[in-house]
mmCIF file of C-alpha atoms in Angstrom:
data_model
loop_
_atom_site.group_PDB
_atom_site.id
_atom_site.type_symbol
_atom_site.label_atom_id
_atom_site.label_comp_id
_atom_site.label_asym_id
_atom_site.label_seq_id
_atom_site.Cartn_x
_atom_site.Cartn_y
_atom_site.Cartn_z
ATOM 1 C CA VAL A 189 0.026 0.020 -0.129
ATOM 2 C CA ALA A 190 2.324 2.632 -1.216
ATOM 3 C CA GLY A 191 4.798 2.084 1.533
ATOM 4 C CA ASP A 192 2.384 3.730 4.097
ATOM 5 C CA GLU A 193 1.661 2.386 7.499
ATOM 6 C CA PHE A 194 -1.716 0.995 7.910
ATOM 7 C CA ALA A 195 -3.715 -1.238 10.410
ATOM 8 C CA MET A 196 -6.957 -3.246 9.719
ATOM 9 C CA TRP A 197 -9.633 -4.212 12.094
ATOM 10 C CA ALA A 198 -13.034 -5.940 12.174
ATOM 11 C CA TYR A 199 -16.107 -5.699 14.461
ATOM 12 C CA SER A 200 -19.167 -7.447 15.524
ATOM 13 C CA GLY A 201 -21.116 -7.616 18.556
ATOM 14 C CA VAL A 202 -24.335 -8.420 20.467
ATOM 15 C CA GLY A 203 -25.623 -5.435 22.815
ATOM 16 C CA PRO A 204 -23.720 -2.805 24.317
ATOM 17 C CA GLU A 205 -21.963 -5.106 26.589
ATOM 18 C CA ARG A 206 -20.314 -6.960 23.800
ATOM 19 C CA VAL A 207 -18.531 -5.144 21.087
ATOM 20 C CA ASP A 208 -15.997 -7.358 19.578
ATOM 21 C CA PHE A 209 -12.989 -5.682 18.003
ATOM 22 C CA TYR A 210 -10.642 -7.833 15.909
ATOM 23 C CA LEU A 211 -7.018 -7.172 15.177
ATOM 24 C CA LEU A 212 -6.168 -8.137 11.317
ATOM 25 C CA LYS A 213 -2.956 -6.279 11.045
ATOM 26 C CA ARG A 214 -0.951 -4.083 13.248
ATOM 27 C CA PHE A 215 0.525 -0.873 11.649
ATOM 28 C CA GLU A 216 4.055 -2.286 12.124
ATOM 29 C CA HIS A 217 3.545 -5.609 10.579
ATOM 30 C CA ALA A 218 4.071 -6.498 7.289
ATOM 31 C CA TRP A 219 1.237 -7.189 4.550
ATOM 32 C CA ASP A 220 1.879 -10.971 4.369
ATOM 33 C CA ALA A 221 0.254 -14.136 3.814
ATOM 34 C CA LYS A 222 -0.867 -14.423 7.388
ATOM 35 C CA VAL A 223 -2.852 -11.014 7.328
ATOM 36 C CA ARG A 224 -4.171 -11.943 3.841
ATOM 37 C CA ALA A 225 -5.433 -15.263 5.140
ATOM 38 C CA ARG A 226 -6.933 -13.430 8.335
ATOM 39 C CA LEU A 227 -8.692 -10.959 5.743
ATOM 40 C CA ALA A 228 -9.844 -13.595 3.666
ATOM 41 C CA GLY A 229 -11.361 -15.781 6.634
ATOM 42 C CA LEU A 230 -13.626 -12.646 7.766
ATOM 43 C CA LYS A 231 -17.423 -13.791 7.580
ATOM 44 C CA PRO A 232 -20.322 -12.090 9.086
ATOM 45 C CA LEU A 233 -20.863 -12.870 12.765
ATOM 46 C CA ALA A 234 -23.672 -10.868 14.499
ATOM 47 C CA GLN A 235 -24.632 -7.100 14.694
ATOM 48 C CA ASN A 236 -22.562 -4.142 14.048
ATOM 49 C CA ARG A 237 -22.516 -1.139 16.289
ATOM 50 C CA ASP A 238 -20.736 1.005 14.078
ATOM 51 C CA GLY A 239 -20.469 3.917 16.284
ATOM 52 C CA ALA A 240 -18.585 1.966 19.053
ATOM 53 C CA ALA A 241 -16.158 0.410 16.467
ATOM 54 C CA VAL A 242 -15.562 4.185 14.865
ATOM 55 C CA ARG A 243 -14.997 5.561 18.348
ATOM 56 C CA HIS A 244 -12.322 2.682 19.336
ATOM 57 C CA ALA A 245 -10.508 2.895 15.826
ATOM 58 C CA THR A 246 -10.588 6.757 16.326
ATOM 59 C CA SER A 247 -8.761 6.561 19.681
ATOM 60 C CA LEU A 248 -6.112 4.250 18.235
ATOM 61 C CA LEU A 249 -5.548 6.327 15.064
ATOM 62 C CA ALA A 250 -5.293 9.409 17.362
ATOM 63 C CA GLU A 251 -2.377 7.990 19.121
ATOM 64 C CA ARG A 252 -0.364 7.930 15.649
ATOM 65 C CA ALA A 253 1.875 10.629 14.986
ATOM 66 C CA SER A 254 1.045 10.856 11.075
ATOM 67 C CA ARG A 255 0.575 13.565 8.760
ATOM 68 C CA GLN A 256 -2.837 12.175 7.873
ATOM 69 C CA ARG A 257 -4.851 9.640 9.490
ATOM 70 C CA LEU A 258 -7.570 8.097 7.470
ATOM 71 C CA LEU A 259 -10.153 5.794 8.790
ATOM 72 C CA ILE A 260 -11.747 3.768 5.963
ATOM 73 C CA ILE A 261 -14.891 2.292 7.030
ATOM 74 C CA ILE A 262 -16.039 -0.863 4.998
ATOM 75 C CA THR A 263 -19.554 -1.602 5.884
ATOM 76 C CA ASP A 264 -23.256 -2.448 4.721
ATOM 77 C CA GLY A 265 -24.118 1.267 5.538
ATOM 78 C CA ARG A 266 -26.690 -0.088 8.089
ATOM 79 C CA PRO A 267 -25.787 0.192 11.649
ATOM 80 C CA ASP A 268 -27.907 -1.725 13.915
ATOM 81 C CA ASP A 269 -27.706 -4.102 16.908
ATOM 82 C CA TYR A 270 -29.824 -5.756 19.490
ATOM 83 C CA ALA A 271 -31.760 -3.552 21.695
ATOM 84 C CA TYR A 272 -30.590 -0.497 19.384
ATOM 85 C CA GLY A 273 -32.319 0.100 16.500
ATOM 86 C CA PRO A 274 -31.356 2.189 13.409
ATOM 87 C CA ASP A 275 -32.298 5.473 14.507
ATOM 88 C CA VAL A 276 -30.548 5.438 17.683
ATOM 89 C CA ALA A 277 -27.541 3.711 16.091
ATOM 90 C CA GLY A 278 -27.666 6.568 13.419
ATOM 91 C CA ARG A 279 -27.169 9.237 16.133
ATOM 92 C CA ASP A 280 -24.647 7.283 17.918
ATOM 93 C CA LEU A 281 -22.575 6.803 14.639
ATOM 94 C CA ALA A 282 -22.900 10.617 13.559
ATOM 95 C CA MET A 283 -21.569 11.598 16.989
ATOM 96 C CA ALA A 284 -18.746 9.137 16.655
ATOM 97 C CA LEU A 285 -17.776 10.293 13.053
ATOM 98 C CA SER A 286 -17.935 14.030 14.303
ATOM 99 C CA SER A 287 -15.804 13.319 17.117
ATOM 100 C CA ALA A 288 -13.424 11.369 14.744
ATOM 101 C CA LYS A 289 -13.195 14.406 12.644
ATOM 102 C CA ALA A 290 -12.756 16.979 15.690
ATOM 103 C CA MET A 291 -9.844 14.530 16.836
ATOM 104 C CA GLY A 292 -8.180 14.994 13.473
ATOM 105 C CA VAL A 293 -8.973 11.345 12.073
ATOM 106 C CA HIS A 294 -10.712 11.616 8.518
ATOM 107 C CA PRO A 295 -13.514 8.959 8.390
ATOM 108 C CA VAL A 296 -14.325 7.739 4.930
ATOM 109 C CA ALA A 297 -17.075 5.134 4.244
ATOM 110 C CA VAL A 298 -17.105 2.468 1.650
ATOM 111 C CA LEU A 299 -20.517 1.182 1.650
ATOM 112 C CA LEU A 300 -21.424 -2.195 0.417
ATOM 113 C CA SER A 301 -24.919 -2.527 -1.098
ATOM 114 C CA PRO A 302 -25.329 -5.264 -3.595
ATOM 115 C CA LYS A 303 -29.395 -4.832 -3.129
ATOM 116 C CA GLY A 304 -29.131 -1.098 -3.697
ATOM 117 C CA ARG A 305 -30.264 -0.081 -0.133
ATOM 118 C CA LYS A 306 -29.710 3.296 0.718
ATOM 119 C CA PRO A 307 -27.097 3.804 3.677
ATOM 120 C CA HIS A 308 -27.892 5.393 6.781
ATOM 121 C CA GLN A 309 -27.989 9.215 6.710
ATOM 122 C CA ALA A 310 -25.263 9.233 9.108
ATOM 123 C CA TYR A 311 -22.808 8.118 6.545
ATOM 124 C CA LYS A 312 -23.706 11.220 4.308
ATOM 125 C CA GLN A 313 -21.630 13.399 6.922
ATOM 126 C CA VAL A 314 -18.276 11.876 5.365
ATOM 127 C CA PRO A 315 -16.864 11.264 2.059
ATOM 128 C CA HIS A 316 -18.299 7.926 0.843
ATOM 129 C CA ILE A 317 -18.883 5.665 -2.163
ATOM 130 C CA ILE A 318 -21.392 2.982 -2.728
ATOM 131 C CA ILE A 319 -20.363 -0.354 -4.164
ATOM 132 C CA ARG A 320 -23.030 -2.568 -5.607
ATOM 133 C CA GLU A 321 -20.816 -5.582 -6.129
ATOM 134 C CA LEU A 322 -18.309 -7.263 -3.745
ATOM 135 C CA ASP A 323 -15.548 -7.697 -6.552
ATOM 136 C CA GLY A 324 -15.788 -3.875 -6.944
ATOM 137 C CA LEU A 325 -14.145 -3.360 -3.840
ATOM 138 C CA ALA A 326 -10.648 -4.594 -4.912
ATOM 139 C CA ARG A 327 -11.143 -2.227 -7.950
ATOM 140 C CA TRP A 328 -12.125 0.831 -5.982
ATOM 141 C CA LEU A 329 -10.049 0.514 -2.901
ATOM 142 C CA PRO A 330 -6.665 1.415 -4.405
ATOM 143 C CA ARG A 331 -8.470 4.322 -6.524
ATOM 144 C CA LEU A 332 -10.002 5.761 -3.272
ATOM 145 C CA TYR A 333 -6.755 5.583 -1.274
ATOM 146 C CA ARG A 334 -4.900 7.193 -4.019
ATOM 147 C CA MET A 335 -7.425 10.244 -4.291
ATOM 148 C CA LEU A 336 -7.534 10.593 -0.484
ATOM 149 C CA THR A 337 -3.744 10.703 0.009
ATOM 150 C CA ASN A 338 -2.779 12.838 -3.054
#
C-alpha cells in the first residue's frame, strides 16, 4: 500500500456489553500471507454497532503521529444491533464520526450495497462511495486511497 503504514480491524457484537473488535493487522506488521489469510477468513458474525467501532478505531488512530490519519470504514451502511435500532444507532454513529473529525481523524465510508439499499443518513456526513458488487471493492479501494492521499 504505497509504503504507508496501516492497520486493519474488524468488528461485530451483540448488545452494548459485547462489541468485539478484531485485530487483522498492526501498523508495524508486514502485509503478508498471514494477514491476507485473516482478511480472507472474515465472515459475518452478529450485529454491528458502527458508532462503538468508529470510536475505538479513532482512539487508536489519534495516538499515531502521522501527517494524515484516515479511517476507511467498509460497511453495509446500516448500523444496527440488538436493543439498538437504526435511529439510535444512526445518532450514535453520527456523533462518533463528528468526534473522529474533531480529533484529526478523517473517516471515509465504503458502503457495500449489493441490493441497492440506501445507507444510513449518518454516512452522508463523510466522504463515501457505494459499491453494488463485492468484487468492485478490490477495484475501488486502491483508487480511493490514491484520491485521499494525493
